[in-house]
């Protein structure tokens, strides 16, 4: 009856069952997996955000596959303020970054062809790729202490075969918090040109860097040596995932870039998925972003500082991170990751993500969101470390 793309077991896993039991019993679960900014106690300028949706022009339906020009200008201004000149005609609006990935898989890969993805990495790729009939080939991010994460280029070369169509880079990566460096971009450009591959660069968290570092490539939105698609959107930049606006910025050798954009237009024309009120509101919203980003960065830094302090001289190791919304804690292996996560929820009402959820190559890691309110975060970390030290 159903397509073979759908290959997942939809029964709840043990963690989901336990969480459901806790919620039914009205336990207050301290959620260190929270990645929904609208539940993180941030102060949104709600009136300004909502009023921007009520513009008279939004009553007109202008079906425009690439998205309204005024919105694409506002996105282009966003890049200009970051130091990158992006032509509004090279911007394609989508409802989300996830939709952007789906468009790019349709654009680049036939059924059964593959894209390379970072490991550890963001679990949603598995679902988007499978629904588009695309295979994933992992390449490794390696961790060296204290330098941090870097791309293992040997693993990229090993993962490439005749079915490969593109390499995905997430900068900073979820959950490792590592940014791509300029020298890594050079090597990737070379590999892409040697093998006829495109680059897909997810920059949704790029505004959330904890410290500056000149070695970092801030954005690949003007990477002209390789056909490159940069994905981003309001769900992280503005902490407004509910508004559903993302985009793809295409760059590369001009002829290839323009052909890719024309084909993207056709894909987008098939769905015309972005709503008019949101497109009219986005230029107003983008001007409000520093107010939100400052709050979020304060929150992330404060929580990270607390975690680093507690983890110091403990049996755990906080892995180095440069940005993003998540931290990775290596915990003693006297439990498996699954046991750590289940025990924490069962006995302490603390919800965390196990490393295997992000395909860490070995155990035992916990991935912790830095977004929760500081009081909740500290309480959850205190409970976590009580368990680590073996106290009841
Ligand atoms: C790396 C990364 N890319 C994309 C997304 C999804 O963004 P969007 O809401 O725009 O689909 C997420 C969401 O957490 C993410 O972590």
Coordinates of C-alpha atoms in Angstrom, one line a residue, residues 23 64 118 169 183 194 202 207 258 289 292 310 331 350 352 354 362 372 389:
X23 CA 4.3 14.1 31.2
X64 CA 6.5 34.4 -7.8
X118 CA 29.0 15.2 8.2
X169 CA 28.6 21.1 5.2
X183 CA 41.6 26.3 4.3
X194 CA 37.8 17.2 -9.3
X202 CA 23.9 25.0 6.0
X207 CA 25.2 34.2 13.7
X258 CA 22.3 30.6 -13.6
X289 CA 17.2 40.4 14.7
X292 CA 16.9 38.5 19.6
X310 CA 30.9 22.3 36.5
X331 CA 30.4 11.1 30.1
X350 CA 16.2 15.5 33.0
X352 CA 19.0 14.8 27.2
X354 CA 22.3 10.5 23.4
X362 CA 31.6 5.8 19.7
X372 CA 16.9 26.6 28.1
X389 CA 29.4 11.6 40.8

